[in-house]
Amino acid sequence: MSSTVERRTDAARSRRPRTILARAPQPDRRRRGRLGRSGRESLTGWLMVSPSLVLIALFGLVPVLWSFALSFQQNDLQTPGTWVGLKNYERLSQDPQFWDSVRRTVEYTVLFVPSTLVLSLLAAAALNRRIRGITVYRLAVFIPVVTSTIATGVIFSWLLDPDYGLVNATLSKVGLPTFEFFASPTQALPAVVLMTVWGWIGFGALIFLAGLQGIPTDLMDAAQIDGCSTRGAFWRIQVPLLRPVSGFLLVWLTINALQLFDEVYATTKGGPSRATTVVVYYLYDQAFKFFHAGYAAAIAVVLFVAIAAVTALQLRITREEPTPQEGRR
Amino acid sequence: MRTRPSAWHLALVPIALLMAVPLLWMLVTSLSTLAETRRFPPSLPSHLEWANYATAWTDSPFARWMLNSSVVSVTCVVSNIVLCSLAGYAFARLRFRGSQLAFLAILATLMVPFQVVMIPTLLIVKHLGLVDTLPALILPNLVTAFGIYLMRQFFVSLPVELEEAALIDGAGRVRILARVLMPLMGPPVATVAVLTFLSVWNDFLWPLVVTSSPEVMTVQLGLSTFQSSHFTNWPVLMAGTLMSQLPVLILFVAGQRFFVSSIANTGIK
């Protein structure tokens, strides 16, 4: 038991003359006598954390264990479940629809993550200027961050309407081919990518901008004096220094890509011909449309493992790469 | 910098426009007539059709949805501020047996995506007899592990000396927290408030799973049902969508600097 917290408090205590504290007036002498000072602190501590602890146990910890238990059951959400051992997982391994949903999720992630990363880096680079009107530009780029996923879905189903949508109208006006977007089995997933990239660029740009502003300006000034162009300095100095930020974003975007659901629900409902039925959508269908809660729990466990693995892998990669500042370890 | 500032405007105008067009087009459509949205190519409306907003409001339990969202969000914001500061303070300052384990257990829940716990959470709410009620929407969001972590970090960074005088005067921990420390907690309290409001107001999957009656729905869920029943009436749907985002947009524009820093520093969408 020697956390930073406690060491801090210990240090603070030893600095304080104990005699003063001992002589300090105590409002409730009887209770003090029964429990002692540390006993009273312990009681206060538990009283202060218990509401949070109970809620988090009830809605965070218990459900995780329950999810694992459910994945070994047959359960319809109505009647008590029956234990079926590994049957759900066996079925999962042979379920072509599940593997299709996995394939689509991977496809989506591979399209979504790199494009969001690159575009938000470029947006952040452009927004990192002290020029007139920059607040307005930043506002425009950041507003999608607070726009709900459902509103995003509703807005894009209108923008990408094959017949009356603004996007097709603009494309045909400049003589480009138009698209079916959400209505076509081959174009629906790329359309979802387009929509979610729009929704996340602002978030990425925000994180990158915070990173850029954390880079000392004298580094850039030195580069300028050495005759480096703005663009050269960006790619050779700023981008390498942003590696920890990029690593964080990479993990964060991937985790969120694997959990895609809301935008799909608001636009295609998994269609057309299941073209946008990603893993979480499949999970939702299994649990709440077909009432296969045990089977859905097995999918949830697989999703959990996948997300944990991706996180661990990416954290390891980003941690092991030496940044220019640190040099080699 | 070598590049002239005006050159950056050339890059920034298209970026900003591309990002803003979807939202601007929502605004334009919400003020068009139905006939105007069926024209090709689309054009700006000839006059501002404010009636769409009234239609969205009266054609559905829209007022009810907005009220539900407000009640749920505000309750969760207040309770997160109170519970996260209490727990954060205790974890930062008080020594009690098992506090390490409790804190680790709380942190562990941060790594679990909601979809993983969604089904058991529904079963728990069901056992409590709360399915399709507002408490079902509120209960799981009353406190967040992230908020506790954030508050604890902030309390750890405050000098202990601040509390000593009050301790010597015999003030209890709760009084110290409320009177001495909370007035200094503006930034973390605002961060917890912003992030809680944003995530609860914009949440979709949990309301979708746990509610079914129109009078219990939040505005995000209402919007999605509205969408299927008004699929062709784009102006009304866009008016509804805009109204559903209004509280968040107003907060964002009013407190832009703060919103942006709280999201950038904590990395939460």
Coordinates of C-alpha atoms in Angstrom, one line a residue:
Chain A
M1 CA 0.0 0.0 0.0
S2 CA 2.3 2.8 -1.1
S3 CA 0.5 4.7 -3.9
T4 CA 1.4 8.2 -4.9
V5 CA -1.6 9.4 -3.2
E6 CA -0.7 8.0 0.1
R7 CA 2.9 9.0 -0.1
R8 CA 1.7 12.5 -0.7
T9 CA -0.6 12.5 2.3
D10 CA 2.1 10.9 4.4
A11 CA 4.7 13.5 3.4
A12 CA 2.2 16.3 4.1
R13 CA 1.4 14.8 7.5
S14 CA 5.0 14.5 8.6
R15 CA 5.5 18.1 7.7
R16 CA 2.7 19.1 10.0
P17 CA 3.4 19.3 13.7
R18 CA 1.4 16.5 15.2
T19 CA 1.0 18.2 18.5
I20 CA -1.3 20.8 17.0
L21 CA -3.4 18.3 15.4
A22 CA -3.7 16.3 18.6
R23 CA -4.8 19.4 20.4
A24 CA -7.2 20.4 17.7
P25 CA -10.8 20.7 19.0
Q26 CA -12.9 17.7 17.8
P27 CA -16.7 18.3 17.4
D28 CA -17.7 14.7 18.3
R29 CA -15.5 13.4 21.1
R30 CA -17.5 10.3 21.8
R31 CA -17.3 9.0 18.2
R32 CA -13.6 9.8 18.1
G33 CA -13.1 7.8 21.2
R34 CA -14.7 4.8 19.8
L35 CA -13.2 4.6 16.4
G36 CA -10.0 6.5 16.6
R37 CA -8.7 9.0 14.1
S38 CA -7.8 6.5 11.4
G39 CA -11.0 4.6 11.9
R40 CA -13.0 7.8 11.5
E41 CA -11.1 8.6 8.3
S42 CA -11.8 5.1 7.0
L43 CA -15.5 5.5 7.7
T44 CA -15.6 8.9 6.0
G45 CA -13.7 7.5 3.0
W46 CA -16.1 4.6 2.6
L47 CA -19.1 6.8 3.0
M48 CA -17.8 9.1 0.3
V49 CA -17.1 6.5 -2.3
S50 CA -19.9 4.0 -1.5
P51 CA -22.6 5.6 -3.7
S52 CA -20.3 5.6 -6.7
L53 CA -19.0 2.2 -5.9
V54 CA -22.4 0.7 -5.6
L55 CA -23.5 2.2 -8.9
I56 CA -20.4 1.2 -10.7
A57 CA -20.5 -2.3 -9.3
L58 CA -24.2 -2.6 -10.4
F59 CA -23.8 -1.1 -13.9
G60 CA -20.2 -1.7 -14.7
L61 CA -18.7 -4.7 -12.9
V62 CA -21.7 -7.1 -12.4
P63 CA -22.8 -6.8 -16.1
V64 CA -19.3 -7.7 -17.4
L65 CA -19.3 -11.0 -15.3
W66 CA -23.0 -11.5 -16.2
S67 CA -22.2 -11.1 -19.9
F68 CA -19.6 -13.8 -19.7
A69 CA -22.1 -16.0 -17.9
L70 CA -24.8 -15.3 -20.4
S71 CA -22.6 -16.3 -23.3
F72 CA -22.7 -19.9 -22.0
Q73 CA -26.5 -19.8 -21.8
Q74 CA -29.5 -19.9 -24.0
N75 CA -31.5 -16.9 -22.9
D76 CA -34.5 -15.1 -24.5
L77 CA -34.5 -12.2 -22.1
Q78 CA -37.9 -13.3 -20.8
T79 CA -37.6 -16.7 -19.1
P80 CA -34.7 -18.0 -17.0
G81 CA -31.8 -19.1 -19.2
T82 CA -30.4 -22.7 -19.5
W83 CA -26.7 -23.5 -19.5
V84 CA -25.5 -24.8 -22.8
G85 CA -21.7 -24.7 -22.3
L86 CA -19.7 -23.6 -25.4
K87 CA -22.5 -24.1 -27.8
N88 CA -22.9 -20.4 -28.5
Y89 CA -19.3 -20.1 -29.4
E90 CA -19.4 -23.2 -31.6
R91 CA -22.3 -21.8 -33.4
L92 CA -20.6 -18.5 -33.7
S93 CA -17.5 -20.0 -35.3
Q94 CA -19.7 -21.6 -38.0
D95 CA -22.1 -18.7 -38.6
P96 CA -21.5 -17.2 -42.0
Q97 CA -23.6 -14.1 -41.2
F98 CA -21.4 -13.4 -38.2
W99 CA -18.2 -13.7 -40.2
D100 CA -19.8 -11.5 -42.9
S101 CA -20.4 -8.9 -40.2
V102 CA -16.8 -9.3 -39.0
R103 CA -15.5 -8.8 -42.5
R104 CA -17.6 -5.7 -43.0
T105 CA -16.5 -4.2 -39.7
V106 CA -12.8 -4.8 -40.7
E107 CA -13.5 -3.3 -44.1
Y108 CA -15.1 -0.3 -42.4
T109 CA -12.3 0.1 -39.9
V110 CA -9.6 -0.1 -42.7
L111 CA -11.4 2.6 -44.7
F112 CA -12.4 4.8 -41.8
V113 CA -9.3 5.0 -39.5
P114 CA -6.6 6.0 -41.9
S115 CA -8.7 8.6 -43.8
T116 CA -9.8 10.2 -40.6
L117 CA -6.3 10.3 -39.3
V118 CA -4.8 11.9 -42.4
L119 CA -7.6 14.3 -43.0
S120 CA -7.7 15.5 -39.4
L121 CA -3.9 16.0 -39.3
L122 CA -4.2 18.2 -42.4
A123 CA -7.1 20.1 -40.9
A124 CA -5.2 20.6 -37.7
A125 CA -2.2 21.9 -39.6
A126 CA -4.3 24.4 -41.4
L127 CA -6.1 25.4 -38.2
N128 CA -2.8 26.0 -36.3
R129 CA -2.4 29.6 -37.4
R130 CA -2.8 32.9 -35.7
I131 CA -4.7 34.6 -38.5
R132 CA -7.9 36.7 -38.6
G133 CA -11.1 34.6 -38.4
I134 CA -9.4 31.4 -37.2
T135 CA -12.1 31.0 -34.6
V136 CA -14.7 30.8 -37.2
Y137 CA -12.8 28.2 -39.2
R138 CA -12.2 26.2 -36.0
L139 CA -15.9 26.4 -35.1
A140 CA -16.8 25.0 -38.5
V141 CA -14.4 22.1 -38.2
F142 CA -15.3 21.3 -34.6
I143 CA -19.1 21.5 -34.6
P144 CA -19.5 17.9 -35.9
V145 CA -17.8 16.7 -32.7
V146 CA -20.8 17.7 -30.7
T147 CA -23.4 16.7 -33.3
S148 CA -25.1 13.4 -32.2
T149 CA -24.6 10.3 -34.2
I150 CA -28.3 10.1 -34.9
A151 CA -28.5 13.7 -36.2
T152 CA -25.4 12.9 -38.4
G153 CA -27.2 9.9 -39.8
V154 CA -30.4 11.8 -40.5
I155 CA -28.6 14.7 -42.1
F156 CA -26.5 12.4 -44.4
S157 CA -29.5 10.4 -45.5
W158 CA -30.8 13.6 -46.8
L159 CA -27.5 14.9 -48.3
L160 CA -26.9 11.5 -50.0
D161 CA -30.5 11.0 -51.2
P162 CA -30.0 9.5 -54.7
D163 CA -32.7 11.6 -56.3
Y164 CA -32.9 14.9 -54.5
G165 CA -29.7 15.0 -52.4
L166 CA -27.3 17.9 -52.5
V167 CA -24.3 15.7 -53.2
N168 CA -25.7 14.0 -56.3
A169 CA -27.0 17.4 -57.5
T170 CA -23.6 18.9 -57.2
L171 CA -21.9 16.0 -58.9
S172 CA -24.2 16.0 -61.9
K173 CA -23.9 19.8 -62.2
V174 CA -20.1 19.5 -62.6
G175 CA -20.5 16.6 -65.0
L176 CA -19.5 13.8 -62.6
P177 CA -21.3 10.4 -62.2
T178 CA -23.9 10.3 -59.5
F179 CA -24.2 7.5 -56.8
E180 CA -26.9 5.4 -55.2
F181 CA -25.1 5.7 -51.8
F182 CA -27.2 4.1 -49.0
A183 CA -29.5 2.4 -51.5
S184 CA -26.8 0.3 -53.2
P185 CA -25.3 -2.8 -51.6
T186 CA -21.8 -1.9 -52.9
Q187 CA -21.9 1.8 -52.1
A188 CA -23.7 1.7 -48.7
L189 CA -20.6 0.9 -46.6
P190 CA -18.4 3.5 -48.3
A191 CA -21.2 6.0 -47.8
V192 CA -21.2 5.2 -44.0
V193 CA -17.4 5.7 -44.1
L194 CA -17.9 9.1 -45.7
M195 CA -20.5 10.1 -43.1
T196 CA -18.5 8.9 -40.1
V197 CA -15.3 10.5 -41.3
W198 CA -17.1 13.8 -41.4
G199 CA -18.3 13.2 -37.9
W200 CA -14.8 12.4 -36.6
I201 CA -12.5 14.8 -38.5
G202 CA -13.2 17.6 -36.0
F203 CA -12.4 15.3 -33.1
G204 CA -9.1 14.2 -34.7
A205 CA -8.2 17.8 -35.6
L206 CA -8.9 18.9 -32.0
I207 CA -6.5 16.3 -30.6
F208 CA -3.9 17.0 -33.2
L209 CA -4.2 20.7 -32.7
A210 CA -3.7 20.3 -29.0
G211 CA -0.6 18.2 -29.8
L212 CA 0.7 20.8 -32.3
Q213 CA 0.3 23.6 -29.7
G214 CA 2.3 21.5 -27.2
I215 CA 5.3 21.5 -29.5
P216 CA 7.7 24.3 -28.4
T217 CA 7.8 27.1 -31.0
D218 CA 11.6 27.6 -30.8
L219 CA 11.9 24.2 -32.6
M220 CA 10.0 25.7 -35.5
D221 CA 11.8 29.0 -35.3
A222 CA 15.2 27.1 -35.4
A223 CA 14.0 25.2 -38.5
Q224 CA 13.0 28.5 -40.2
I225 CA 16.4 30.0 -39.5
D226 CA 18.1 27.0 -40.9
G227 CA 16.1 27.6 -44.1
C228 CA 13.5 24.9 -43.7
S229 CA 10.2 25.7 -45.5
T230 CA 6.9 25.7 -43.5
R231 CA 5.9 22.5 -45.2
G232 CA 9.3 20.8 -44.7
A233 CA 9.2 21.8 -41.0
F234 CA 5.7 20.3 -40.7
W235 CA 6.6 16.9 -42.1
R236 CA 10.1 16.6 -40.6
I237 CA 9.6 18.2 -37.2
Q238 CA 5.9 18.4 -36.2
V239 CA 4.6 15.2 -37.6
P240 CA 7.3 13.0 -36.0
L241 CA 6.7 14.8 -32.7
L242 CA 3.0 14.1 -32.9
R243 CA 3.6 10.3 -32.8
P244 CA 2.3 9.8 -29.2
V245 CA -0.9 11.8 -30.2
S246 CA -1.3 9.9 -33.4
G247 CA -0.9 6.6 -31.4
F248 CA -3.7 7.7 -29.0
L249 CA -5.9 8.7 -31.9
L250 CA -5.2 5.4 -33.8
V251 CA -6.3 3.4 -30.8
W252 CA -9.3 5.6 -30.1
L253 CA -10.6 5.6 -33.7
T254 CA -10.1 1.9 -34.1
I255 CA -12.0 1.1 -30.9
N256 CA -14.9 3.4 -32.0
A257 CA -14.8 1.9 -35.5
L258 CA -15.3 -1.6 -34.1
Q259 CA -18.3 -0.3 -32.1
L260 CA -20.1 1.3 -35.1
F261 CA -23.9 1.2 -34.6
D262 CA -25.8 4.4 -34.3
E263 CA -25.1 5.8 -37.8
V264 CA -26.0 2.5 -39.4
Y265 CA -29.2 2.4 -37.5
A266 CA -30.1 5.9 -38.5
T267 CA -29.4 5.4 -42.2
T268 CA -29.5 1.8 -43.6
K269 CA -30.7 -0.3 -40.7
G270 CA -28.0 -2.8 -41.7
G271 CA -29.1 -3.0 -45.4
P272 CA -29.4 -3.1 -48.3
S273 CA -29.0 -6.9 -48.4
R274 CA -27.1 -6.8 -45.1
A275 CA -24.3 -4.7 -46.7
T276 CA -23.9 -2.6 -43.6
T277 CA -24.6 -5.2 -40.9
V278 CA -21.5 -4.7 -38.9
V279 CA -20.7 -6.7 -35.7
V280 CA -22.6 -4.5 -33.2
Y281 CA -25.5 -4.3 -35.6
Y282 CA -25.6 -8.1 -35.8
L283 CA -25.3 -8.3 -32.0
Y284 CA -28.2 -5.9 -31.6
D285 CA -30.3 -7.9 -34.1
Q286 CA -29.6 -11.2 -32.3
A287 CA -30.4 -9.8 -28.9
F288 CA -33.4 -7.6 -29.5
K289 CA -34.9 -8.8 -32.8
F290 CA -34.5 -12.5 -32.5
F291 CA -34.1 -12.6 -28.6
H292 CA -31.0 -14.8 -28.8
A293 CA -29.5 -13.0 -25.8
G294 CA -27.0 -15.8 -24.9
Y295 CA -25.8 -15.8 -28.5
A296 CA -25.6 -12.0 -28.6
A297 CA -23.6 -12.1 -25.3
A298 CA -21.1 -14.5 -27.0
I299 CA -20.7 -11.9 -29.8
A300 CA -20.2 -9.2 -27.1
V301 CA -17.5 -11.3 -25.5
V302 CA -15.7 -11.7 -28.8
L303 CA -16.0 -8.0 -29.4
F304 CA -14.6 -7.3 -26.0
V305 CA -11.6 -9.6 -26.7
A306 CA -11.0 -8.0 -30.1
I307 CA -11.1 -4.5 -28.7
A308 CA -8.8 -5.4 -25.8
A309 CA -6.3 -7.1 -28.2
V310 CA -6.3 -4.1 -30.6
T311 CA -5.7 -1.7 -27.7
A312 CA -2.9 -3.8 -26.2
L313 CA -1.2 -4.3 -29.6
Q314 CA -1.4 -0.6 -30.6
L315 CA -0.3 0.6 -27.2
R316 CA 2.7 -1.7 -27.4
I317 CA 3.6 -0.6 -30.9
T318 CA 3.3 3.1 -30.1
R319 CA 5.2 2.7 -26.8
E320 CA 8.1 0.8 -28.3
E321 CA 8.8 3.2 -31.1
P322 CA 11.3 5.7 -29.8
T323 CA 10.3 9.3 -30.4
P324 CA 13.0 11.7 -31.5
Q325 CA 12.8 13.4 -28.1
E326 CA 13.6 10.3 -26.1
G327 CA 16.1 8.8 -28.5
R328 CA 16.6 5.0 -28.2
R329 CA 15.9 3.4 -24.9
Chain B
M1 CA 6.2 31.9 -41.2
R2 CA 7.1 32.2 -44.8
T3 CA 3.7 31.7 -46.2
R4 CA 1.6 34.8 -46.3
P5 CA -1.5 34.6 -44.0
S6 CA -3.8 35.1 -47.0
A7 CA -2.6 31.8 -48.5
W8 CA -3.9 30.0 -45.4
H9 CA -7.4 31.4 -46.0
L10 CA -7.3 29.7 -49.4
A11 CA -6.8 26.3 -47.7
L12 CA -9.1 27.0 -44.7
V13 CA -12.2 28.2 -46.6
P14 CA -12.8 24.9 -48.5
I15 CA -12.0 22.9 -45.4
A16 CA -14.5 24.9 -43.3
L17 CA -17.1 24.8 -46.0
L18 CA -16.9 21.0 -46.5
M19 CA -17.3 20.5 -42.8
A20 CA -20.1 23.1 -42.4
V21 CA -22.2 22.2 -45.5
P22 CA -24.1 19.2 -44.0
L23 CA -25.2 21.4 -41.0
L24 CA -25.9 24.4 -43.2
W25 CA -28.0 22.3 -45.6
M26 CA -29.9 21.0 -42.6
L27 CA -30.8 24.6 -41.7
V28 CA -31.7 25.5 -45.4
T29 CA -33.9 22.4 -45.8
S30 CA -35.6 23.0 -42.4
L31 CA -36.8 26.4 -43.9
S32 CA -37.9 25.0 -47.3
T33 CA -41.2 23.8 -48.4
L34 CA -41.8 20.1 -49.2
A35 CA -42.1 21.0 -52.9
E36 CA -38.8 22.8 -52.9
T37 CA -37.0 19.7 -51.6
R38 CA -38.4 17.7 -54.5
R39 CA -36.8 20.0 -57.1
F40 CA -33.8 19.0 -59.0
P41 CA -31.3 20.6 -58.9
P42 CA -31.9 21.8 -55.3
S43 CA -32.0 25.5 -54.7
L44 CA -32.3 27.9 -51.8
P45 CA -35.9 28.4 -50.5
S46 CA -37.9 31.3 -51.9
H47 CA -39.1 32.2 -48.4
L48 CA -38.4 31.0 -44.9
E49 CA -41.0 28.3 -44.0
W50 CA -40.9 28.5 -40.2
A51 CA -44.1 26.3 -40.1
N52 CA -41.8 23.2 -40.4
Y53 CA -40.6 23.8 -36.8
A54 CA -44.2 24.0 -35.6
T55 CA -45.1 20.9 -37.5
A56 CA -42.2 18.9 -36.1
W57 CA -43.3 20.1 -32.6
T58 CA -47.0 19.2 -33.0
D59 CA -46.7 16.1 -35.2
S60 CA -44.9 14.1 -32.6
P61 CA -44.4 14.2 -28.9
F62 CA -41.4 16.4 -29.6
A63 CA -41.8 18.6 -26.5
R64 CA -42.0 15.5 -24.4
W65 CA -38.8 14.1 -25.9
M66 CA -36.9 17.4 -25.3
L67 CA -38.2 17.5 -21.8
N68 CA -37.2 13.8 -21.2
S69 CA -33.7 14.5 -22.6
S70 CA -33.4 17.6 -20.4
V71 CA -34.5 15.8 -17.2
V72 CA -32.2 12.9 -17.8
S73 CA -29.2 15.0 -18.8
V74 CA -29.5 17.5 -16.0
T75 CA -30.0 14.9 -13.4
C76 CA -27.0 13.0 -14.6
V77 CA -24.8 16.1 -14.8
V78 CA -25.7 17.1 -11.2
S79 CA -25.3 13.6 -9.8
N80 CA -21.9 13.2 -11.6
I81 CA -20.6 16.4 -10.2
V82 CA -21.6 15.4 -6.6
L83 CA -20.7 11.7 -6.7
C84 CA -17.5 12.1 -8.7
S85 CA -16.1 14.9 -6.4
L86 CA -17.0 12.9 -3.3
A87 CA -15.4 9.8 -4.5
G88 CA -12.5 11.6 -6.2
Y89 CA -11.7 13.5 -3.0
A90 CA -11.8 10.3 -0.9
F91 CA -9.5 8.4 -3.3
A92 CA -7.1 11.4 -3.4
R93 CA -6.9 12.3 0.2
L94 CA -8.3 9.8 2.6
R95 CA -6.6 6.6 3.8
F96 CA -8.9 3.7 4.1
R97 CA -8.4 0.0 3.8
G98 CA -9.3 -1.3 0.4
S99 CA -9.4 2.1 -1.3
Q100 CA -6.7 0.9 -3.8
L101 CA -8.7 -2.1 -4.8
A102 CA -11.9 -0.1 -5.1
F103 CA -10.2 2.5 -7.3
L104 CA -8.7 -0.1 -9.5
A105 CA -12.1 -1.8 -9.9
I106 CA -13.6 1.5 -10.9
L107 CA -10.8 2.2 -13.4
A108 CA -11.2 -1.3 -14.9
T109 CA -14.8 -0.5 -16.0
L110 CA -13.3 2.3 -18.3
M111 CA -12.0 -0.4 -20.7
V112 CA -15.4 -2.0 -21.2
P113 CA -17.4 -0.9 -24.2
F114 CA -21.1 -0.3 -23.5
Q115 CA -22.2 -3.0 -26.0
V116 CA -20.5 -5.6 -23.9
V117 CA -22.5 -4.8 -20.8
M118 CA -25.7 -3.7 -22.6
I119 CA -27.7 -7.0 -22.3
P120 CA -27.0 -7.6 -18.5
T121 CA -27.7 -4.0 -17.8
L122 CA -31.1 -4.4 -19.4
L123 CA -31.7 -7.5 -17.3
I124 CA -30.7 -5.6 -14.1
V125 CA -33.0 -2.7 -15.0
K126 CA -35.7 -5.3 -15.7
H127 CA -35.2 -6.9 -12.2
L128 CA -35.6 -3.5 -10.7
G129 CA -38.9 -3.1 -12.6
L130 CA -37.8 0.0 -14.4
V131 CA -37.9 -0.9 -18.1
D132 CA -39.4 1.9 -20.2
T133 CA -39.1 4.5 -17.5
L134 CA -37.0 7.7 -17.1
P135 CA -35.1 6.2 -14.1
A136 CA -33.8 3.4 -16.4
L137 CA -32.3 6.1 -18.6
I138 CA -30.8 7.9 -15.6
L139 CA -29.5 5.1 -13.3
P140 CA -26.6 3.7 -15.3
N141 CA -25.4 7.3 -16.0
L142 CA -25.5 8.7 -12.5
V143 CA -21.8 8.3 -12.0
T144 CA -18.9 7.7 -14.5
A145 CA -15.6 6.0 -13.7
F146 CA -14.0 8.6 -15.9
G147 CA -15.4 11.5 -13.9
I148 CA -14.1 9.9 -10.7
Y149 CA -10.7 9.5 -12.2
L150 CA -10.6 13.1 -13.5
M151 CA -11.7 14.5 -10.1
R152 CA -9.2 12.4 -8.2
Q153 CA -6.3 13.6 -10.5
F154 CA -7.3 17.2 -9.8
F155 CA -7.6 16.8 -6.0
V156 CA -4.2 15.1 -6.0
S157 CA -2.7 18.2 -7.7
L158 CA -4.1 20.6 -5.0
P159 CA -1.8 21.4 -2.2
V160 CA -2.7 19.7 1.1
E161 CA -1.9 22.9 3.0
L162 CA -5.2 24.3 1.8
E163 CA -7.1 21.9 4.0
E164 CA -4.9 22.0 7.1
A165 CA -6.3 25.2 8.6
A166 CA -9.8 23.9 8.3
L167 CA -8.8 20.5 9.7
I168 CA -7.2 22.1 12.7
D169 CA -10.3 24.1 13.2
G170 CA -12.1 20.9 13.4
A171 CA -14.1 21.0 10.2
G172 CA -15.3 17.6 8.9
R173 CA -14.1 16.3 5.5
V174 CA -17.4 16.9 3.8
R175 CA -17.4 20.5 5.0
I176 CA -13.8 21.0 3.8
L177 CA -14.7 19.5 0.5
A178 CA -17.8 21.7 0.0
R179 CA -16.5 25.0 1.5
V180 CA -12.8 25.0 0.9
L181 CA -12.1 22.9 -2.1
M182 CA -15.1 23.0 -4.4
P183 CA -14.8 26.7 -5.0
L184 CA -11.4 25.9 -6.6
M185 CA -12.8 23.1 -8.7
G186 CA -14.3 25.1 -11.5
P187 CA -12.3 23.6 -14.4
P188 CA -12.8 19.9 -13.5
V189 CA -16.4 20.4 -12.5
A190 CA -17.1 22.1 -15.8
T191 CA -15.3 19.3 -17.7
V192 CA -17.3 16.6 -16.0
A193 CA -20.5 18.6 -16.6
V194 CA -19.7 19.2 -20.3
L195 CA -18.8 15.6 -21.0
T196 CA -21.7 14.1 -19.1
F197 CA -24.2 16.4 -20.8
L198 CA -22.8 15.7 -24.2
S199 CA -22.7 11.9 -23.8
V200 CA -26.1 11.6 -22.1
W201 CA -27.9 14.1 -24.4
N202 CA -26.5 12.4 -27.5
D203 CA -26.8 8.8 -26.3
F204 CA -28.7 6.5 -28.6
L205 CA -28.2 2.8 -28.0
W206 CA -29.2 2.6 -24.4
P207 CA -32.5 4.6 -24.9
L208 CA -33.2 2.4 -27.9
V209 CA -32.8 -0.8 -25.9
V210 CA -34.5 0.3 -22.7
T211 CA -37.5 2.4 -23.8
S212 CA -40.3 1.8 -26.2
S213 CA -43.2 4.2 -25.4
P214 CA -43.0 7.5 -27.2
E215 CA -43.7 9.4 -24.0
V216 CA -40.5 8.0 -22.3
M217 CA -38.2 8.4 -25.3
T218 CA -35.3 10.9 -25.4
V219 CA -35.1 13.2 -28.3
Q220 CA -32.3 11.2 -30.1
L221 CA -34.5 8.1 -30.1
G222 CA -37.6 10.1 -30.9
L223 CA -35.8 11.5 -33.9
S224 CA -35.0 8.1 -35.3
T225 CA -38.6 7.0 -35.0
F226 CA -39.7 10.3 -36.5
Q227 CA -37.3 9.6 -39.4
S228 CA -39.1 6.4 -40.4
S229 CA -42.6 7.8 -40.1
H230 CA -41.7 11.1 -41.9
F231 CA -39.2 9.8 -44.3
T232 CA -40.3 11.9 -47.2
N233 CA -41.0 15.0 -45.3
W234 CA -37.4 16.3 -45.2
P235 CA -38.1 19.9 -44.1
V236 CA -40.0 18.8 -41.0
L237 CA -37.4 16.1 -40.3
M238 CA -34.6 18.6 -40.6
A239 CA -36.4 21.1 -38.4
G240 CA -36.7 18.3 -35.7
T241 CA -33.0 17.3 -36.2
L242 CA -31.9 20.9 -35.7
M243 CA -34.0 21.4 -32.6
S244 CA -32.6 18.1 -31.2
Q245 CA -29.1 19.5 -31.5
L246 CA -30.0 23.0 -30.4
P247 CA -29.0 22.8 -26.7
V248 CA -25.7 21.2 -27.5
L249 CA -25.0 23.7 -30.3
I250 CA -25.8 26.7 -28.2
L251 CA -23.6 25.4 -25.4
F252 CA -20.8 24.7 -27.8
V253 CA -20.9 28.1 -29.5
A254 CA -21.3 29.9 -26.2
G255 CA -18.5 28.1 -24.4
Q256 CA -16.5 27.1 -27.4
R257 CA -13.1 27.6 -25.8
F258 CA -14.1 25.6 -22.8
F259 CA -15.8 22.8 -24.7
V260 CA -12.9 22.4 -27.0
S261 CA -10.3 22.2 -24.3
S262 CA -12.3 19.7 -22.2
I263 CA -12.7 17.4 -25.2
A264 CA -9.1 17.9 -26.3
N265 CA -7.6 17.3 -22.9
T266 CA -9.7 14.2 -22.1
G267 CA -10.1 12.7 -25.5
I268 CA -13.7 11.7 -25.3
K269 CA -16.3 11.9 -28.0

